[in-house]
XYZ file of C-alpha atoms in Angstrom:
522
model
C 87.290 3.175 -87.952
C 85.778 6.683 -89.404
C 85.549 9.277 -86.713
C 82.176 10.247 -86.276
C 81.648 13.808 -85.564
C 79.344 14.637 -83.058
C 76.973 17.999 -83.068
C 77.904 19.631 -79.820
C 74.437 21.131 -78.181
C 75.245 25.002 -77.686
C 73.646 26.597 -74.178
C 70.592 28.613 -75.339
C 69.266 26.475 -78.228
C 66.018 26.562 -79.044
C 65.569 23.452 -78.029
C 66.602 23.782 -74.781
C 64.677 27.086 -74.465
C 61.337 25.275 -75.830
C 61.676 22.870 -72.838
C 61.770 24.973 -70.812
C 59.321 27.239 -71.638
C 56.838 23.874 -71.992
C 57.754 22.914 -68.000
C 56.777 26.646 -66.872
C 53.401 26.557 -68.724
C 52.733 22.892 -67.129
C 53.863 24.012 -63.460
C 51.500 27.213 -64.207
C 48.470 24.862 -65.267
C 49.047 22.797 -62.487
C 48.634 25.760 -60.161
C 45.592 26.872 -62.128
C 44.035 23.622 -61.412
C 44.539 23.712 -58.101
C 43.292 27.052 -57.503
C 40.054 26.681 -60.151
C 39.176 23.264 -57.505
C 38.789 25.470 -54.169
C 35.437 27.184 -53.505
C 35.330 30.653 -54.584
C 34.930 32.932 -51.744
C 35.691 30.386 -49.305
C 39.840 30.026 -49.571
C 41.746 32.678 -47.602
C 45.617 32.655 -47.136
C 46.365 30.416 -44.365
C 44.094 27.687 -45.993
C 45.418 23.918 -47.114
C 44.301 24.946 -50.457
C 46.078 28.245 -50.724
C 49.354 27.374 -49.303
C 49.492 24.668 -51.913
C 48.974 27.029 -54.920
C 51.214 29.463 -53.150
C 54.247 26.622 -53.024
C 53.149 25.544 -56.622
C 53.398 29.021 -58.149
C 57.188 29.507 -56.268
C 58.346 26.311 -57.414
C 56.676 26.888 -61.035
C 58.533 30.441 -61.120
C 61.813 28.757 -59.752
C 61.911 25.805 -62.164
C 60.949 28.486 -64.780
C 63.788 30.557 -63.789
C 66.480 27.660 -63.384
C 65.346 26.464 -66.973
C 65.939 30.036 -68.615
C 69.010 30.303 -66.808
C 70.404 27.462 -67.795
C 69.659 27.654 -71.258
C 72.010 30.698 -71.243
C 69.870 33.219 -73.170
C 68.620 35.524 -70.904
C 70.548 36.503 -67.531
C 69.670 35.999 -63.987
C 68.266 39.649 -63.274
C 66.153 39.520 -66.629
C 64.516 36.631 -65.093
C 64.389 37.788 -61.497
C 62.274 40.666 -63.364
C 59.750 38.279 -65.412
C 58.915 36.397 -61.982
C 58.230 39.573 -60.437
C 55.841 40.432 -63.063
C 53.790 37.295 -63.186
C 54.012 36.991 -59.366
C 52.552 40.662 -58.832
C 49.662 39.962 -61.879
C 48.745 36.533 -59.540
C 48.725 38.726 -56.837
C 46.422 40.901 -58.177
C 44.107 38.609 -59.647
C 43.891 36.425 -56.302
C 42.848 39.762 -54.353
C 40.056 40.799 -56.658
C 38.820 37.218 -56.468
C 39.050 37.405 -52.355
C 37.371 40.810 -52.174
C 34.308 39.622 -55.428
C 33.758 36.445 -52.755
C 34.269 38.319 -49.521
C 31.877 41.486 -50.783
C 29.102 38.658 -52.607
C 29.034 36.951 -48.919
C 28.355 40.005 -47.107
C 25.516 41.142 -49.817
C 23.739 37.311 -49.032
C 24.197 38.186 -44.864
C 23.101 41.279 -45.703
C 19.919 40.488 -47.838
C 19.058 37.484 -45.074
C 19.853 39.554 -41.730
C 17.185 42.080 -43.953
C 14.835 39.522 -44.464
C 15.240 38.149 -40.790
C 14.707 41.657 -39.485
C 11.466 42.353 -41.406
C 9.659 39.138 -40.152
C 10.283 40.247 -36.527
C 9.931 43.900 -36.547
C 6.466 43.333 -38.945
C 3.405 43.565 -36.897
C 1.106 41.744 -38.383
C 3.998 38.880 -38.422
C 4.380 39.598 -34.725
C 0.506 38.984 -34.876
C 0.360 35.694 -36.488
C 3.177 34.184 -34.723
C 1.375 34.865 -31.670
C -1.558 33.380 -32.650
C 0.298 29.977 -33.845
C 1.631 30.159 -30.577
C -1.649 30.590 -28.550
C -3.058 27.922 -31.051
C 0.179 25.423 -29.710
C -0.677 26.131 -26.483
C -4.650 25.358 -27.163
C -4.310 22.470 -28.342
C -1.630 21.048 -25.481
C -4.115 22.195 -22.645
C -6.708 19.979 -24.987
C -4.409 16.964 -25.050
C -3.525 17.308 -21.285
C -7.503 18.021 -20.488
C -7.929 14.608 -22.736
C -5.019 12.370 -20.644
C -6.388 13.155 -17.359
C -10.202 12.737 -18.526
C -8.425 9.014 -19.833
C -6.805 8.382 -16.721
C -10.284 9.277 -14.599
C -12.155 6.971 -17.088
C -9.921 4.380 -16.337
C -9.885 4.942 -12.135
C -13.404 4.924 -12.126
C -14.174 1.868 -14.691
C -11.176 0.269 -12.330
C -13.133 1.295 -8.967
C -16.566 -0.298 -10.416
C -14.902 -3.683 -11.384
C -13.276 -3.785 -7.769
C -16.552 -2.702 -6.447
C -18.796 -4.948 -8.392
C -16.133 -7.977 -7.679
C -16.561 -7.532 -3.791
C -20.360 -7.457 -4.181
C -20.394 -10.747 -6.283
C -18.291 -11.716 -3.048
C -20.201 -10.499 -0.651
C -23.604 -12.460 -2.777
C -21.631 -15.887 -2.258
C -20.574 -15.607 1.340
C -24.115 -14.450 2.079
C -25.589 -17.325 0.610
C -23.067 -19.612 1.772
C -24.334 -18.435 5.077
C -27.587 -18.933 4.399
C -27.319 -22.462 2.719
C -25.571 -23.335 6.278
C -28.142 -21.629 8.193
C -30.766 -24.155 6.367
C -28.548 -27.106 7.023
C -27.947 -25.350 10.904
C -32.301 -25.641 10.841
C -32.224 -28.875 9.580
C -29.786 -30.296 12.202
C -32.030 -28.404 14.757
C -35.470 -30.028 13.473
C -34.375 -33.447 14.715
C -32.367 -32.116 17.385
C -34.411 -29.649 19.891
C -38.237 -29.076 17.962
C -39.717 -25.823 16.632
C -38.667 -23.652 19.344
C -34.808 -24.307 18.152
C -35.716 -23.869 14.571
C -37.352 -20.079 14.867
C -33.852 -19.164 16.953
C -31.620 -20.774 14.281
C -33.945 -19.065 11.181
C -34.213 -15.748 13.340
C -30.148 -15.755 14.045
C -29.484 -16.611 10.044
C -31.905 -13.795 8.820
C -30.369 -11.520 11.406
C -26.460 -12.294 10.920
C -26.837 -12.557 6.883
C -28.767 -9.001 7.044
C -26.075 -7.153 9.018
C -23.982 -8.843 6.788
C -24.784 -7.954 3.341
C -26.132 -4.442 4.167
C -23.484 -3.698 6.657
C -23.493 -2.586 10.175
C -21.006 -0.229 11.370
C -21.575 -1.603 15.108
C -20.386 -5.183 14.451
C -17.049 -5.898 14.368
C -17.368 -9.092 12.598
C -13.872 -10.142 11.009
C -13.801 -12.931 7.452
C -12.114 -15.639 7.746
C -9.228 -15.528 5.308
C -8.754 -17.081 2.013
C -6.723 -19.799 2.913
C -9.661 -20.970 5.667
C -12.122 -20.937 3.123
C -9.769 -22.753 0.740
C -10.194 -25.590 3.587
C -13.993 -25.815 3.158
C -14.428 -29.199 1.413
C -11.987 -30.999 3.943
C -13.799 -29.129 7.318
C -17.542 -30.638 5.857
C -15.619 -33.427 5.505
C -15.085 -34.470 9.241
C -17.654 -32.566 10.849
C -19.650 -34.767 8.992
C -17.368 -37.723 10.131
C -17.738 -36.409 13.754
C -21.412 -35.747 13.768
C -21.387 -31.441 13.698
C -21.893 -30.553 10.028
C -23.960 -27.400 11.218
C -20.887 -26.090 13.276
C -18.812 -25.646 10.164
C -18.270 -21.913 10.498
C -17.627 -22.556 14.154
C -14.815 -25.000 12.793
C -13.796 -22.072 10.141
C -13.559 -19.498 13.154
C -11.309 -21.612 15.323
C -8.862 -22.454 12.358
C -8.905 -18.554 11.795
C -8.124 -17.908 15.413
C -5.191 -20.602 15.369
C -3.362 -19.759 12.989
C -5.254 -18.276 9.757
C -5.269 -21.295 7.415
C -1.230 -21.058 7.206
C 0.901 -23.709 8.148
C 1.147 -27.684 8.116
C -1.003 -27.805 11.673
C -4.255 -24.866 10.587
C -6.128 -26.091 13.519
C -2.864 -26.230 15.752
C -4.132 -29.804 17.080
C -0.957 -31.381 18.259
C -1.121 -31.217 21.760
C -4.918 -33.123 21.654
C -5.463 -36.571 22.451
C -6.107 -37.810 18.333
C -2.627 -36.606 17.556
C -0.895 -40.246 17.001
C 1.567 -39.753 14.247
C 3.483 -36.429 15.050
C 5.271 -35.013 18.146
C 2.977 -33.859 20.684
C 4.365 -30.242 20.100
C 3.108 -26.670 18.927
C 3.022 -26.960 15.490
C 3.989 -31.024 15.719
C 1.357 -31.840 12.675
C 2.992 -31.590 9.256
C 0.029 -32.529 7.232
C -2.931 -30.194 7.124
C -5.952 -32.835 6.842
C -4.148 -34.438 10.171
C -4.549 -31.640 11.603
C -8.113 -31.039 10.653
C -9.027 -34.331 11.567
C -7.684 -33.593 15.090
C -8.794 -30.820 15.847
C -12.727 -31.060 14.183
C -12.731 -34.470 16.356
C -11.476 -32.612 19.567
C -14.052 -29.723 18.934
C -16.882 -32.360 18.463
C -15.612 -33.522 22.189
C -15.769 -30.267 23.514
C -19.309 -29.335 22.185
C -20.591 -32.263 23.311
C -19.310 -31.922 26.530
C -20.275 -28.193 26.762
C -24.080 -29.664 25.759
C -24.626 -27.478 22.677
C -27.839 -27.517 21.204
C -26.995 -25.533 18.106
C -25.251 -22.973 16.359
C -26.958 -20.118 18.319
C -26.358 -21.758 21.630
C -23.798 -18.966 22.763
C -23.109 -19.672 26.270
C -22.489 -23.579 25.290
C -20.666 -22.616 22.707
C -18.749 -20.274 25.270
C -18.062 -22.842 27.236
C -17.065 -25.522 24.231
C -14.234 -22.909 22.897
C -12.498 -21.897 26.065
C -12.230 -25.660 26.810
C -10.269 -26.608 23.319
C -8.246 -23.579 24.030
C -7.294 -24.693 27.935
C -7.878 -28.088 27.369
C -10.618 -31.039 28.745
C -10.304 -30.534 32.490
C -12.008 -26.804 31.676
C -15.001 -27.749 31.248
C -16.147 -29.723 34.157
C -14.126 -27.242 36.508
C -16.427 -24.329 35.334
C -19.752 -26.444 35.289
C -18.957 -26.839 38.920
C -17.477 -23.984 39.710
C -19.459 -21.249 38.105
C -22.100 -23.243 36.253
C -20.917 -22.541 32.937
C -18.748 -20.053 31.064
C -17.531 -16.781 32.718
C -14.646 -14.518 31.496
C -13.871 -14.257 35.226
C -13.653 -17.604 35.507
C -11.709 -18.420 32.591
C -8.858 -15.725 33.717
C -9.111 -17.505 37.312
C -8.377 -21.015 35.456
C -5.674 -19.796 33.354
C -3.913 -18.537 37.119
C -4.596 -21.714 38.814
C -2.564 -23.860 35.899
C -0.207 -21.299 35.767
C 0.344 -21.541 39.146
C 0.388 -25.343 39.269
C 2.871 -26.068 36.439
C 5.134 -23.036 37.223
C 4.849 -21.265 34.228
C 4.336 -17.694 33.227
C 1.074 -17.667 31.845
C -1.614 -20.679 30.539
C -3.973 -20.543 27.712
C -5.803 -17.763 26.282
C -8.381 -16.167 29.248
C -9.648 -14.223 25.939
C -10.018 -17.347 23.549
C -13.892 -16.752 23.289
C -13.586 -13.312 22.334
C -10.539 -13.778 19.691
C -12.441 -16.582 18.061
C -16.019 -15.083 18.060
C -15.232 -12.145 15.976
C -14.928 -14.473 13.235
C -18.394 -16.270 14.101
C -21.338 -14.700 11.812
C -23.959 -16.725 14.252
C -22.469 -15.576 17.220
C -21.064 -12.168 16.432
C -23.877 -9.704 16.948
C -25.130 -11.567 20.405
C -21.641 -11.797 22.094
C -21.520 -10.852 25.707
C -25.349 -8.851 25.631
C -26.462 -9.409 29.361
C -30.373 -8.676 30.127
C -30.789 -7.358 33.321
C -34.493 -7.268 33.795
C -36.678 -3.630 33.515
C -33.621 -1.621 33.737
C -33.326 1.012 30.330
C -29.375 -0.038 30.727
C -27.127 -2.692 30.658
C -24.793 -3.347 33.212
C -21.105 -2.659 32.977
C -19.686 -5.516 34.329
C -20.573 -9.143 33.705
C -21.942 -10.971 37.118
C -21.940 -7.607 38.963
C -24.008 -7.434 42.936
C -25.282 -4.645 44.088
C -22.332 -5.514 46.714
C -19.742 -4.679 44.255
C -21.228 -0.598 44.520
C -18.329 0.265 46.778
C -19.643 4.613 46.563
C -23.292 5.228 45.828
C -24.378 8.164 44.203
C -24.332 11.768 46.163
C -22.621 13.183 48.909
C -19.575 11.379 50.389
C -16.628 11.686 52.728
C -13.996 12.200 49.925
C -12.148 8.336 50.179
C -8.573 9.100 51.350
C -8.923 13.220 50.447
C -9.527 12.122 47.179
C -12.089 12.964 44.427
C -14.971 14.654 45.063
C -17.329 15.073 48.181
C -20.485 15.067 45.919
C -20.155 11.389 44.201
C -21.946 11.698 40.682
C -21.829 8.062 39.814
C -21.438 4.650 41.352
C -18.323 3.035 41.999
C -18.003 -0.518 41.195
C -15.260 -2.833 42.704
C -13.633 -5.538 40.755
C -10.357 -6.648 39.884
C -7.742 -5.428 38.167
C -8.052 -6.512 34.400
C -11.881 -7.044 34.404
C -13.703 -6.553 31.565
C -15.896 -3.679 31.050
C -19.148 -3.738 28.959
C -21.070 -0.914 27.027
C -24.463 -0.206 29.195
C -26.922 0.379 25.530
C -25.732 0.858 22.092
C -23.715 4.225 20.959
C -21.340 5.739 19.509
C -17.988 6.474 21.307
C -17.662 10.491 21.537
C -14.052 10.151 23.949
C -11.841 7.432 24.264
C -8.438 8.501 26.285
C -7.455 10.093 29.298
C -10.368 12.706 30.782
C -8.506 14.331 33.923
C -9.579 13.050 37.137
C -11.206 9.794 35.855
C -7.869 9.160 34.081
C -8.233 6.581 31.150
C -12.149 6.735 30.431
C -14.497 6.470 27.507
C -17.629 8.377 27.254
C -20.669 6.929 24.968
C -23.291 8.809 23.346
C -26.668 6.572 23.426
C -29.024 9.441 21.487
C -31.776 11.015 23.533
C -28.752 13.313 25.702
C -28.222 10.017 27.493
C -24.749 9.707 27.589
C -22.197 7.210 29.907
C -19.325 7.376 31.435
C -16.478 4.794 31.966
C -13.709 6.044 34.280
C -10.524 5.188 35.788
C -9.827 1.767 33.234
C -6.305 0.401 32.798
C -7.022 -0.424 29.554
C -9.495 0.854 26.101
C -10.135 -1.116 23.654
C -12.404 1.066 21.457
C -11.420 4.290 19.350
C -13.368 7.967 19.363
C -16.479 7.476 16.530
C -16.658 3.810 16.854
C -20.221 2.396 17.207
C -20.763 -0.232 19.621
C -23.643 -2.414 20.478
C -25.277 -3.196 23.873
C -22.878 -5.377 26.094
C -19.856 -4.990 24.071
C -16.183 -5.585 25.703
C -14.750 -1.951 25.335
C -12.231 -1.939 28.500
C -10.813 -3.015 31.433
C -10.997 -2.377 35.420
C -8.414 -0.011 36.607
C -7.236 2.440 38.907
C -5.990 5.066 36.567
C -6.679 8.884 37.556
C -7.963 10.178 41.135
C -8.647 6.400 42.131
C -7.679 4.487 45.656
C -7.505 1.467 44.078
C -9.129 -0.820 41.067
C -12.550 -0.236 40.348
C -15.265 1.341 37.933
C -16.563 4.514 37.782
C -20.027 4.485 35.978
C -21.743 8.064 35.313
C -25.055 8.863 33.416
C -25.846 12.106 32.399
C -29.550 12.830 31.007
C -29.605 16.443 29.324
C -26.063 16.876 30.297
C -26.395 16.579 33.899
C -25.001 13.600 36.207
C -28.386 11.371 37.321
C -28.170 8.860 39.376
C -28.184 5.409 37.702
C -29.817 3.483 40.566
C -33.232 5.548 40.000
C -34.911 3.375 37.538
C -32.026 2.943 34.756
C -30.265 0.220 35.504
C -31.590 -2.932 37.523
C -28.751 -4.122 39.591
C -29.588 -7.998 41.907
C-alpha cells in the first residue's frame, strides 16, 4: 500500500488562532447581551443580572486566554496583559453607565420632591385644598342630615300605621260591643220590660264611650287574641244554653281561666257535664268540650244566681264566685248573707278549706280577677251608695259599730298614737278589702310614718283622704281611681294595736271630721 503522508497541524496556525479568536468574540457578545437585557440604572453589583455578566466576562477572558495559549503564538504574560486591558475598559464603561443611571434617578427625585414641595408650600394650593376639603366635609354632614331625616320619615310613617291599625281595632271591638249591647237589649225586651232596656242601652253607651275615648280611671283589661279567636264556638252554646247576651261574660271567664291557651280554655273538668275526660285540672283535651262545659255550667250558675241581664252586677257577682267555688256557693250565700259579699266569699273559701283539710279553696277574689275583663261590668264594680253622704264608704257592709275611735280627743290606746284622734278608726279583719271613698287621683301610695302602709287620694276641691295602717296596696302614686274601687287591704301596719282602718279627711289641708255631714254611715 502507498504511504500516505499526513500534514502535521503546527501549534499557532492560523487556523487554530482564528478559532480562537471567533470563541472570544462569541463569549464577549454573549456578555453584551446579557448586560444590554437589564434595566439601565436599575442593576448594581450584587444583582442576579450583574453577577452573571461578571462570571460571563471571566470565563469569556479565560477561554480567550486558554485558546491563545494554546495556539502557541503569544505567551502567557502577553495574554495576562490583553485581559487586563479589556477587563479595566469593561470596568470603566460599567461605572459611567452606573453613575449616568444613578445621577438621571436622582435628577427625576429631585424634579418630583420639587414639584411635591411647591404644591404644599403654595398658598393658594394650601387654599384650594382646604376648600375641597371643607366641600367633603359639606356634603357628608348633607348625606348624614339626609339618613337620619330617612330614618325619622320612616319611624313616624311606621308609628301612624301602628297607630291607625289599633284605631281600626279599637272601631271593631267598639262595635262588636255595641252589636252585643243591641242583642243584650233585645234579650232584655222579652225578658224584664222597658225599665231593663234603658239600663242595658245606658250601660252599652256608657262602657263603649269610656272605651273608645279612653278613661284613665278604668282599669278595664282585653281579652286576648286567642279568646276572641273562640268567638264563633262561645255564640255557639250560649245560644245552645239559652244566654247569647252573656257572651262577653263567657269571654271574661275563659280569660280569667286560663287566657284562651290550652286544650281545657274554660278549665271545665271538674263540672258536672265533663263525661269523657278525667275529672282533673286541665282533664279536657279538646277545646269545644271544654266550652261546652263550661258555657253549660255558667248558664247553671246564672240561673241560679237569678240574673236578669248583662248589667245585673250583684247577680252576676253572685253567678261567678259560684262557678269558681262550685254549686253549693250559691245557696250558702243566699242564706247566709243574701247574696254576694267579698266577706263572705273569703269566709266560704275557710270553711271548705277547713272541711277537706287543705291549704286553701277557690279563689275569694274570683269576681274581681274576672270583672276586669267585663266591659258591662267594669266601670260599676264594687260602687256602694250610701245615701246623702258627699263620700263613699271605705269598707263594704261597714256599721257605725265597726268605728272602734271617733274623731277628737282620746286616751292614747295602749300609749300609742295620738291623744287628739283626727280620723275614725274602723275595725275589721285582717285582709279586708278597702274601697276608695269618691273618685281621685292617688298622690302617695307606700309607707307614711305612723300610719305605716297608707295611700292618700286627692278628690279636687282640697278634699283629700287618707287610708292608714293597710297590710296590703294595690294601687301606684298618679293612678286615677273611681268611686268604690278595691285599692287595699285591712291591716295593722305602723302605730296600730291591732287590724283596723284608719280613715282621715282633710278639707283645705286640715283633718275634719268625717262623721259631720260627709259620709253617711247606718
Amino acid at each position: 500500500m502507498a504511504k500516505i503522508k499526513t500534514r502535521e497541524t503546527q501549534r499557532g496556525s492560523i487556523k487554530t488562532i482564528d478559532r480562537a479568536s471567533i470563541m472570544t468574540e462569541h463569549i464577549r457578545q454573549a456578555s453584551f447581551k446579557v448586560k444590554d437585557s437589564s434595566v439601565p440604572g436599575t442593576r448594581d453589583s450584587d444583582s442576579p443580572d450583574s453577577y452573571a455578566q461578571d462570571r460571563i466576562s471571566e470565563y469569556g477572558h479565560a477561554a480567550a486566554d486558554r485558546a491563545v495559549i494554546a495556539s502557541g503564538s503569544i505567551g502567557e504574560s502577553a495574554a495576562r496583559q490583553i485581559r487586563m486591558k479589556k477587563d479595566a475598559i469593561e470596568i470603566k464603561k460599567r461605572k459611567d453607565e452606573l453613575l449616568k443611571s444613578r445621577n438621571a434617578k436622582a435628577g427625576e427625585q429631585a424634579a418630583e420632591s420639587g414639584l411635591h414641595s411647591a404644591k404644599v408650600k403654595t398658598p393658594a394650593e394650601m387654599q384650594k385644598r382646604k376648600a375641597i376639603t371643607r366641600k367633603a366635609m359639606a356634603d357628608k354632614a348633607k348625606r348624614d342630615a339626609a339618613i337620619r331625616n330617612s330614618i325619622k320619615l320612616r319611624d313616624s310613617a311606621r308609628r301612624v300605621r301602628k297607630d291607625a291599625k289599633r284605631s281600626v281595632q279599637a272601631m271593631s271591638r267598639l262595635v262588636r260591643r255595641i252589636i252585643e249591647g243591641a242583642r243584650a237589649m233585645a234579650m232584655a225586651i222579652g225578658a224584664a220590660g222597658t225599665a231593663t232596656v234603658v239600663i242595658v242601652v245606658m250601660c252599652v253607651l256608657f262602657g263603649a264611650a269610656f272605651y273608645f275615648f279612653g278613661d284613665d280611671s278604668s282599669s278595664y283589661e282585653p281579652v286576648s287574641p286567642e279568646v276572641e279567636a273562640y268567638t264563633p264556638l262561645i255564640q255557639k252554646y250560649a245560644n245552645e244554653y239559652g244566654i247569647p247576651q252573656y257572651t262577653e261574660l263567657i269571654k271574661a271567664v275563659m280569660m280569667q281561666e286560663s287566657g284562651g291557651r290550652g286544650k281545657d280554655p274554660m278549665q271545665a273538668s271538674e263540672c258536672g257535664y265533663n263525661k269523657k275526660y278525667p275529672k282533673k285540672p286541665n282533664g279536657i283535651k279538646d277545646p269545644e268540650y271544654s266550652i261546652n262545659c263550661g258555657v253549660h255550667y255558667l248558664s247553671d250558675n246564672l240561673s241560679a244566681a237569678k240574673a236578669k241581664s248583662p248589667v245585673d252586677m250583684d247577680r252576676i257577682k253572685l253567678a261567678l264566685q259560684g262557678y269558681n267555688y262550685g254549686s253549693g256557693y250559691i245557696p250558702w250565700a243566699m242564706k247566709k248573707y243574701g247574696g254576694y259579699s267579698y266577706s263572705g266569699a273569703v269566709e266560704f273559701s275557710k270553711q271548705q278549706a277547713k272541711k277537706h283539710g287543705w291549704s286553701f279553696y277557690g279563689d275569694p277574689d274570683y269576681v274581681e280577677h274576672v270583672l276586669r275583663y267585663y266591659p258591662y261590668g267594669n266601670y260599676s264594680y264594687d260602687v256602694i251608695n250610701t245615701g246623702p253622704g258627699k263620700l263613699g264608704l271605705p269598707i263594704k257592709d261597714m256599721k257605725r259599730g265597726n268605728i272602734s275611735s271617733h274623731f277628737g280627743p282620746r286616751s292614747s290606746p295602749g300609749g300609742i298614737g295620738s291623744t287628739y284622734h283626727q280620723g275614725l278608726d274602723i275595725a275589721f279583719p285582717m285582709g279586708t278589702k278597702v274601697l276608695a271613698c269618691e273618685s281621685g287621683t292617688v298622690t302617695t301610695a307606700g309607707w307614711n310614718g305612723g300610719f305605716g302602709k297608707c295611700i292618700i287620694i286627692d278628690h279636687g276641691g282640697k278634699l283629700q283622704t287618707v287610708y292608714g295602717h293597710l297590710s296590703q296596696i294595690s294601687v301606684k302614686s298618679g293612678q286615677k281611681v273611681v268611686r268604690g274601687q278595691y285599692i287595699g287591704n285591712v291591716g295593722s301596719t305602723g302605730q296600730s294595736t291591732g287590724p283596723h282602718l284608719h280613715l282621715g279627711v282633710k278639707m283645705n289641708g286640715r283633718y275634719v271630721n268625717p262623721e259631720k255631714g260627709l259620709l253617711s254611715i247606718p
